Amino acid sequence: MTRKRVLSGMRPTGRLHMGHLFGALDNWRKLQETYDCFFFIADWHALTTDYADPSKVKEFTTEVVLDWLAAGLDPKKATFFVQSRVAEHAELHLLFSMFTPLAWLERVPTYKEQREQITDKDLSTYGFLGYPLLQAADILIYKAHYVPVGVDQVPHVELTREVARRFNFLYANVLLEPEALLTEFPKIPGTDGRKMSKSYDNAIFLSDPPETVTAKIKPMITDPARQRRKDPGNPELCPVFDLHKVFTPEAERKGVIVPGCTSADIGCLDCKAILLKHALPVLTPVSERRTELAKDPDAVRAILDEGATRARAAAGQTLQDVKAAMRI
Ligand code: TRP
Ligand code: SF4
C-alpha cells in the first residue's frame, strides 16, 4: 500500500523561532511518521517580494533547513528540497498561467491585503500576482493529498483546487484536488508579550543556546498587576503563563503556578525558574543538534541533493502527464 502524500513549504525568511516549532514543525514531525512527506523551501516565493534585494535568500535557506533538521525532521522519513532546484514547478506554473483567469488571482485575499500593507516594496509585479498560482504548481505537481498550512494559506489551497478542477475539465483527469490540513498554532507570545516574531525582536530562536533562552525569559513581561512581590496576579493575563501552557505539565500548572500566582505565594522569578526547568530540556537538544549540523555543511548539502533528486522524479512524472494532456 502506498502512503498518501503530504506537501508543504516555507519561505526562507530567516532563522525559525519557538512559534514555528510549536506550530508547523511539531506538526510536520508527526506527519512524517504516517505520510509520504515533501517539505521544501520556497525560495522563488521569497523573490516575489524581495526581488530588489535577494542577497539573503540563500543564507536564509540554509538557516531554515538547519532548523528543520534540528527540530527532528528526518531525511530518512521525508523528502526535503529547495524549490528552485526543481525547475518542473516553473514549467507547470507557466502552463497553468495559460488557462487561469486573471480575476481568480486578483481576488485572492492575501494579494489585496499585502498590496495595501507592504508599502516599502513595489508589488505591482507579474510575479507577485502569480504567487498563489506558483503555489498551486508546487502542490499539484506532487499530486499531494494534504497540505498542512496555517489558516492564512487556506485561500491558496482553495485556488489550487480550482486550478486542478479547471485543468481536469479542459484536458484530462490528471491532477488531484488537495485538502488543506489546518495547523493549530498555540499562542506563543514573544518576550514583550506581543506575538512572537523576528520583526518585533522578541523571539526565542531554535538556535538560541540555554544561556540565551534563560537571559530572554528572565526579564519577560508578566501580569502588570504584579508590581511588587506581594501583589497577587492573574496567570491568564501573563505571557509567561502562555509559555507554561506549552512546556509545563498541567498538574503543576494547576497545582503550583495558578494558586501560587493568584495568592502571591510565588514570585514571578520563581515562576520563570519553573518554566525554564521544563523548557530547557526541550529547547537545549534542538540548539545542540543545530550547532552540530551547522559544522557539517556537506551533510546538509547531501540531504538537499538527494531531496531534489527525489522531488524531480515525482514532479517529472506529473509534468509528463500534464503535457500529454495538453498535447504539447
Ligand atoms: N505561501 C506559503 C507561506 O507563505 C509558502 C508556500 C509556497 C507553500 N508554496 C507552498 C505552502 C506550497 C504550502 C504548499 O507560508
Ligand atoms: Fe506570570 Fe508566573 Fe508572575 Fe503569575 S507568577 S504573573 S504567571 S510570571
PDB file of N, CA, C and O and ligand atoms in Angstrom, residues 7-11 40 42 45 131 135 138-139 147 149 153 156, ligand 1:
ATOM      1  N   LEU A   7       2.395  17.626   1.267  1.00  0.00           N
ATOM      2  CA  LEU A   7       3.384  18.595   0.812  1.00  0.00           C
ATOM      3  C   LEU A   7       3.201  19.913   1.534  1.00  0.00           C
ATOM      4  O   LEU A   7       2.076  20.369   1.729  1.00  0.00           O
ATOM      5  N   SER A   8       4.315  20.509   1.969  1.00  0.00           N
ATOM      6  CA  SER A   8       4.225  21.875   2.463  1.00  0.00           C
ATOM      7  C   SER A   8       5.549  22.603   2.241  1.00  0.00           C
ATOM      8  O   SER A   8       6.579  21.970   1.997  1.00  0.00           O
ATOM      9  N   GLY A   9       5.482  23.910   2.319  1.00  0.00           N
ATOM     10  CA  GLY A   9       6.669  24.715   2.080  1.00  0.00           C
ATOM     11  C   GLY A   9       6.716  25.913   2.999  1.00  0.00           C
ATOM     12  O   GLY A   9       5.720  26.290   3.613  1.00  0.00           O
ATOM     13  N   MET A  10       7.904  26.491   3.102  1.00  0.00           N
ATOM     14  CA  MET A  10       8.107  27.719   3.880  1.00  0.00           C
ATOM     15  C   MET A  10       8.990  28.638   3.069  1.00  0.00           C
ATOM     16  O   MET A  10       9.962  28.178   2.461  1.00  0.00           O
ATOM     17  N   ARG A  11       8.676  29.917   3.128  1.00  0.00           N
ATOM     18  CA  ARG A  11       9.597  30.883   2.526  1.00  0.00           C
ATOM     19  C   ARG A  11      10.819  31.049   3.427  1.00  0.00           C
ATOM     20  O   ARG A  11      10.674  30.992   4.654  1.00  0.00           O
ATOM     21  N   PHE A  40       9.549  21.687   1.428  1.00  0.00           N
ATOM     22  CA  PHE A  40      10.511  22.443   0.617  1.00  0.00           C
ATOM     23  C   PHE A  40      10.607  23.905   1.039  1.00  0.00           C
ATOM     24  O   PHE A  40       9.718  24.458   1.664  1.00  0.00           O
ATOM     25  N   ALA A  42      10.601  27.570  -0.184  1.00  0.00           N
ATOM     26  CA  ALA A  42      10.018  28.280  -1.327  1.00  0.00           C
ATOM     27  C   ALA A  42      10.861  29.524  -1.629  1.00  0.00           C
ATOM     28  O   ALA A  42      10.446  30.652  -1.357  1.00  0.00           O
ATOM     29  N   HIS A  45       9.285  31.935  -4.105  1.00  0.00           N
ATOM     30  CA  HIS A  45       8.243  32.760  -3.475  1.00  0.00           C
ATOM     31  C   HIS A  45       8.849  33.922  -2.689  1.00  0.00           C
ATOM     32  O   HIS A  45       8.263  35.004  -2.632  1.00  0.00           O
ATOM     33  N   TYR A 131       1.889  34.672  -7.373  1.00  0.00           N
ATOM     34  CA  TYR A 131       2.342  33.922  -6.187  1.00  0.00           C
ATOM     35  C   TYR A 131       1.487  32.684  -5.909  1.00  0.00           C
ATOM     36  O   TYR A 131       1.998  31.574  -5.804  1.00  0.00           O
ATOM     37  N   GLN A 135       2.257  28.575  -6.177  1.00  0.00           N
ATOM     38  CA  GLN A 135       1.980  27.667  -5.051  1.00  0.00           C
ATOM     39  C   GLN A 135       1.100  26.497  -5.511  1.00  0.00           C
ATOM     40  O   GLN A 135       1.310  25.357  -5.093  1.00  0.00           O
ATOM     41  N   ASP A 138       3.355  24.110  -7.110  1.00  0.00           N
ATOM     42  CA  ASP A 138       4.130  23.400  -6.064  1.00  0.00           C
ATOM     43  C   ASP A 138       3.348  22.188  -5.549  1.00  0.00           C
ATOM     44  O   ASP A 138       3.923  21.128  -5.295  1.00  0.00           O
ATOM     45  N   ILE A 139       2.068  22.402  -5.338  1.00  0.00           N
ATOM     46  CA  ILE A 139       1.243  21.372  -4.695  1.00  0.00           C
ATOM     47  C   ILE A 139       0.819  20.306  -5.701  1.00  0.00           C
ATOM     48  O   ILE A 139       0.973  19.108  -5.474  1.00  0.00           O
ATOM     49  N   VAL A 147      -2.201  19.282   2.465  1.00  0.00           N
ATOM     50  CA  VAL A 147      -1.279  20.417   2.544  1.00  0.00           C
ATOM     51  C   VAL A 147      -1.420  21.052   3.932  1.00  0.00           C
ATOM     52  O   VAL A 147      -2.362  21.799   4.181  1.00  0.00           O
ATOM     53  N   VAL A 149      -1.106  23.672   6.481  1.00  0.00           N
ATOM     54  CA  VAL A 149      -0.840  25.117   6.443  1.00  0.00           C
ATOM     55  C   VAL A 149      -1.620  25.811   7.547  1.00  0.00           C
ATOM     56  O   VAL A 149      -2.573  25.261   8.101  1.00  0.00           O
ATOM     57  N   GLN A 153      -3.281  30.516   4.783  1.00  0.00           N
ATOM     58  CA  GLN A 153      -2.957  29.917   3.489  1.00  0.00           C
ATOM     59  C   GLN A 153      -4.124  29.160   2.858  1.00  0.00           C
ATOM     60  O   GLN A 153      -4.006  28.660   1.744  1.00  0.00           O
ATOM     61  N   HIS A 156      -5.187  29.955  -0.633  1.00  0.00           N
ATOM     62  CA  HIS A 156      -4.263  29.473  -1.667  1.00  0.00           C
ATOM     63  C   HIS A 156      -4.533  28.010  -2.008  1.00  0.00           C
ATOM     64  O   HIS A 156      -4.415  27.605  -3.162  1.00  0.00           O
TER      65      HIS A 156
HETATM   66  N1  TRP B   1       2.878  30.576   0.757  1.00  0.00           N
HETATM   67  C1  TRP B   1       3.413  29.727   1.796  1.00  0.00           C
HETATM   68  C2  TRP B   1       3.703  30.590   3.041  1.00  0.00           C
HETATM   69  O1  TRP B   1       3.947  31.766   2.922  1.00  0.00           O
HETATM   70  C3  TRP B   1       4.665  29.015   1.370  1.00  0.00           C
HETATM   71  C4  TRP B   1       4.400  28.045   0.266  1.00  0.00           C
HETATM   72  C5  TRP B   1       4.830  28.142  -1.031  1.00  0.00           C
HETATM   73  C6  TRP B   1       3.660  26.838   0.379  1.00  0.00           C
HETATM   74  N2  TRP B   1       4.395  27.052  -1.740  1.00  0.00           N
HETATM   75  C7  TRP B   1       3.688  26.241  -0.904  1.00  0.00           C
HETATM   76  C8  TRP B   1       2.980  26.219   1.434  1.00  0.00           C
HETATM   77  C9  TRP B   1       3.018  25.041  -1.159  1.00  0.00           C
HETATM   78  C10 TRP B   1       2.322  25.019   1.179  1.00  0.00           C
HETATM   79  C11 TRP B   1       2.342  24.433  -0.110  1.00  0.00           C
HETATM   80  O2  TRP B   1       3.714  30.073   4.119  1.00  0.00           O
END
